[in-house]
Amino acid sequence: NAGVTQTPKFRILKIGQSMTLQCTQDMNHNYMYWYRQDPGMGLKLIYYSVGAGITDKGEVPNGYNVSRSTTEDFPLRLELAAPSQTSVYFCASSYAGGGEQFFGPGTRLTVL
Amino acid sequence: AQSVTQPDIHITVSEGASLELRCNYSYGATPYLFWYVQSPGQGLQLLLKYFSGDTLVQGIKGFEAEFKRSQSSFNLRKPSVHWSDAAEYFCAVAAGSSGDKLTFGTGTRLAVRP
């Protein structure tokens, strides 16, 4: 039981490049989330999903896209990377809303 | 909209001393409240949560927290701190119709003096 896994662990992008951050959970959780963490700012919710085929915006969705075709996977897409997207990204999952969220180890992204 | 305030950015305590980390929330209804801990370079781990019932909740690693509705607070406590407790601590409130969206505070970084 691996829990929540994220790839890659680190990535450096040039301005304007695109990439997908991968997130997979093996706990059969319905809910999945993407957060970004900036120094001194706590975690901000980017997007979340309450089940396959259903996604919704969080607090800071601009510049990102998501899809949820399976229960296990919830990839986060950056289409035109900008320096403001330099951050640590965490994926999380929970069985139900309001329940404990289980976090992945994070992806550290730098946009230069 | 809901919000969480953690007024202490950094706290240093001596090993064996007691600890209290402050958390104040703003939310119109009965909140779901959480404390998470993040060790350096790691993801977040749940310490404890409050949904309803007893206002004093026990968590892992010897932590507890008390929900005080009148003060809109959910402070985290530990009677005797260990060096391994050095980490960053986040308070969070869950909102939305099903409590599925967490709003985090900015965190308190705890250092433990030998």
Short mmCIF file of N, CA and C in Angstrom, two decimals, chain A residues 36-97:
data_model
loop_
_atom_site.label_atom_id
_atom_site.label_comp_id
_atom_site.label_asym_id
_atom_site.label_seq_id
_atom_site.Cartn_x
_atom_site.Cartn_y
_atom_site.Cartn_z
N ARG A 36 -0.74 23.95 -3.61
CA ARG A 36 0.60 24.50 -3.74
C ARG A 36 1.00 25.13 -2.41
N GLN A 37 2.29 25.02 -2.11
CA GLN A 37 2.80 25.54 -0.86
C GLN A 37 3.93 26.50 -1.15
N ASP A 38 3.73 27.74 -0.77
CA ASP A 38 4.74 28.76 -0.91
C ASP A 38 5.23 29.17 0.47
N PRO A 39 6.49 29.56 0.60
CA PRO A 39 7.05 29.88 1.92
C PRO A 39 6.21 30.92 2.66
N GLY A 40 5.88 30.60 3.90
CA GLY A 40 5.14 31.52 4.74
C GLY A 40 3.67 31.69 4.37
N MET A 41 3.19 30.88 3.43
CA MET A 41 1.82 31.09 2.94
C MET A 41 0.91 29.91 3.23
N GLY A 42 1.40 28.87 3.82
CA GLY A 42 0.57 27.69 4.02
C GLY A 42 0.27 27.01 2.70
N LEU A 43 -0.75 26.20 2.67
CA LEU A 43 -1.15 25.49 1.46
C LEU A 43 -2.39 26.14 0.87
N LYS A 44 -2.38 26.28 -0.43
CA LYS A 44 -3.54 26.82 -1.14
C LYS A 44 -4.10 25.75 -2.08
N LEU A 45 -5.42 25.59 -2.05
CA LEU A 45 -6.06 24.57 -2.88
C LEU A 45 -6.15 25.06 -4.32
N ILE A 46 -5.67 24.24 -5.25
CA ILE A 46 -5.69 24.60 -6.67
C ILE A 46 -6.96 24.03 -7.33
N TYR A 47 -7.10 22.73 -7.28
CA TYR A 47 -8.25 22.02 -7.82
C TYR A 47 -8.54 20.83 -6.92
N TYR A 48 -9.77 20.35 -7.01
CA TYR A 48 -10.10 19.12 -6.31
C TYR A 48 -11.11 18.33 -7.12
N SER A 49 -11.28 17.07 -6.73
CA SER A 49 -12.19 16.18 -7.43
C SER A 49 -12.91 15.31 -6.41
N VAL A 50 -14.20 15.14 -6.59
CA VAL A 50 -14.98 14.31 -5.66
C VAL A 50 -15.26 12.94 -6.24
N GLY A 51 -14.73 12.67 -7.42
CA GLY A 51 -14.88 11.36 -8.03
C GLY A 51 -14.47 11.42 -9.48
N ALA A 52 -14.32 10.26 -10.09
CA ALA A 52 -13.92 10.21 -11.49
C ALA A 52 -14.88 11.02 -12.35
N GLY A 53 -14.31 11.87 -13.20
CA GLY A 53 -15.10 12.69 -14.11
C GLY A 53 -15.62 13.98 -13.53
N ILE A 54 -15.33 14.24 -12.24
CA ILE A 54 -15.84 15.45 -11.58
C ILE A 54 -14.69 16.23 -10.97
N THR A 55 -14.50 17.46 -11.42
CA THR A 55 -13.47 18.31 -10.87
C THR A 55 -14.03 19.70 -10.60
N ASP A 56 -13.36 20.43 -9.72
CA ASP A 56 -13.83 21.78 -9.42
C ASP A 56 -12.65 22.63 -8.99
N LYS A 57 -12.80 23.93 -9.17
CA LYS A 57 -11.73 24.86 -8.85
C LYS A 57 -11.62 25.08 -7.36
N GLY A 58 -10.38 25.29 -6.94
CA GLY A 58 -10.12 25.70 -5.57
C GLY A 58 -9.86 27.18 -5.50
N GLU A 59 -8.97 27.56 -4.64
CA GLU A 59 -8.71 28.97 -4.38
C GLU A 59 -7.82 29.63 -5.43
N VAL A 60 -6.88 28.86 -6.02
CA VAL A 60 -5.89 29.42 -6.94
C VAL A 60 -5.77 28.59 -8.22
N PRO A 61 -6.83 28.50 -9.04
CA PRO A 61 -6.80 27.60 -10.19
C PRO A 61 -6.14 28.15 -11.46
N ASN A 62 -5.93 29.48 -11.51
CA ASN A 62 -5.45 30.07 -12.75
C ASN A 62 -4.08 29.55 -13.15
N GLY A 63 -3.97 29.14 -14.44
CA GLY A 63 -2.71 28.63 -14.96
C GLY A 63 -2.58 27.12 -14.86
N TYR A 64 -3.61 26.47 -14.34
CA TYR A 64 -3.58 25.01 -14.14
C TYR A 64 -4.84 24.37 -14.74
N ASN A 65 -4.69 23.10 -15.07
CA ASN A 65 -5.84 22.30 -15.48
C ASN A 65 -5.71 20.91 -14.89
N VAL A 66 -6.85 20.26 -14.69
CA VAL A 66 -6.85 18.90 -14.15
C VAL A 66 -7.86 18.06 -14.92
N SER A 67 -7.71 16.76 -14.74
CA SER A 67 -8.68 15.80 -15.25
C SER A 67 -8.72 14.63 -14.27
N ARG A 68 -9.79 13.90 -14.27
CA ARG A 68 -9.91 12.73 -13.39
C ARG A 68 -10.68 11.66 -14.15
N SER A 69 -9.93 10.86 -14.88
CA SER A 69 -10.56 9.81 -15.68
C SER A 69 -10.69 8.51 -14.90
N THR A 70 -9.89 8.33 -13.86
CA THR A 70 -9.98 7.13 -13.03
C THR A 70 -10.01 7.53 -11.56
N THR A 71 -10.40 6.61 -10.70
CA THR A 71 -10.39 6.90 -9.27
C THR A 71 -8.97 7.12 -8.76
N GLU A 72 -8.01 6.42 -9.35
CA GLU A 72 -6.65 6.42 -8.82
C GLU A 72 -5.83 7.65 -9.19
N ASP A 73 -6.06 8.23 -10.37
CA ASP A 73 -5.15 9.23 -10.90
C ASP A 73 -5.77 10.62 -10.97
N PHE A 74 -4.96 11.61 -10.68
CA PHE A 74 -5.44 13.00 -10.71
C PHE A 74 -4.28 13.89 -11.15
N PRO A 75 -3.99 13.94 -12.44
CA PRO A 75 -2.85 14.73 -12.91
C PRO A 75 -3.15 16.22 -12.94
N LEU A 76 -2.13 17.01 -12.72
CA LEU A 76 -2.21 18.48 -12.76
C LEU A 76 -1.37 18.97 -13.93
N ARG A 77 -1.97 19.77 -14.78
CA ARG A 77 -1.32 20.24 -16.00
C ARG A 77 -1.01 21.73 -15.89
N LEU A 78 0.25 22.07 -16.21
CA LEU A 78 0.64 23.46 -16.36
C LEU A 78 0.88 23.69 -17.84
N GLU A 79 0.15 24.58 -18.46
CA GLU A 79 0.23 24.75 -19.91
C GLU A 79 1.33 25.72 -20.33
N LEU A 80 1.42 26.86 -19.69
CA LEU A 80 2.43 27.88 -20.03
C LEU A 80 3.08 28.30 -18.72
N ALA A 81 4.17 27.64 -18.39
CA ALA A 81 4.77 27.86 -17.08
C ALA A 81 5.24 29.31 -16.91
N ALA A 82 5.00 29.83 -15.73
CA ALA A 82 5.40 31.19 -15.37
C ALA A 82 6.18 31.15 -14.06
N PRO A 83 7.07 32.11 -13.84
CA PRO A 83 7.84 32.12 -12.57
C PRO A 83 6.95 32.08 -11.33
N SER A 84 5.74 32.64 -11.43
CA SER A 84 4.83 32.65 -10.28
C SER A 84 4.35 31.25 -9.90
N GLN A 85 4.60 30.28 -10.78
CA GLN A 85 4.21 28.91 -10.48
C GLN A 85 5.33 28.11 -9.82
N THR A 86 6.45 28.76 -9.55
CA THR A 86 7.50 28.14 -8.74
C THR A 86 6.94 27.88 -7.35
N SER A 87 6.95 26.62 -6.95
CA SER A 87 6.29 26.26 -5.70
C SER A 87 6.54 24.78 -5.42
N VAL A 88 6.06 24.33 -4.28
CA VAL A 88 6.01 22.91 -3.99
C VAL A 88 4.54 22.48 -4.10
N TYR A 89 4.31 21.45 -4.87
CA TYR A 89 2.95 20.99 -5.15
C TYR A 89 2.68 19.67 -4.42
N PHE A 90 1.56 19.65 -3.72
CA PHE A 90 1.16 18.46 -2.99
C PHE A 90 -0.17 17.96 -3.52
N CYS A 91 -0.22 16.66 -3.70
CA CYS A 91 -1.46 15.98 -4.00
C CYS A 91 -1.94 15.29 -2.73
N ALA A 92 -3.24 15.21 -2.55
CA ALA A 92 -3.81 14.56 -1.37
C ALA A 92 -5.08 13.82 -1.77
N SER A 93 -5.47 12.89 -0.93
CA SER A 93 -6.73 12.18 -1.17
C SER A 93 -7.42 11.92 0.15
N SER A 94 -8.73 11.74 0.08
CA SER A 94 -9.51 11.38 1.26
C SER A 94 -10.67 10.51 0.84
N TYR A 95 -11.16 9.71 1.77
CA TYR A 95 -12.27 8.81 1.45
C TYR A 95 -13.56 9.61 1.23
N ALA A 96 -13.73 10.64 2.07
CA ALA A 96 -14.95 11.45 1.97
C ALA A 96 -14.62 12.89 2.29
N GLY A 97 -15.53 13.79 1.96
CA GLY A 97 -15.34 15.18 2.29
C GLY A 97 -15.29 15.39 3.79
#
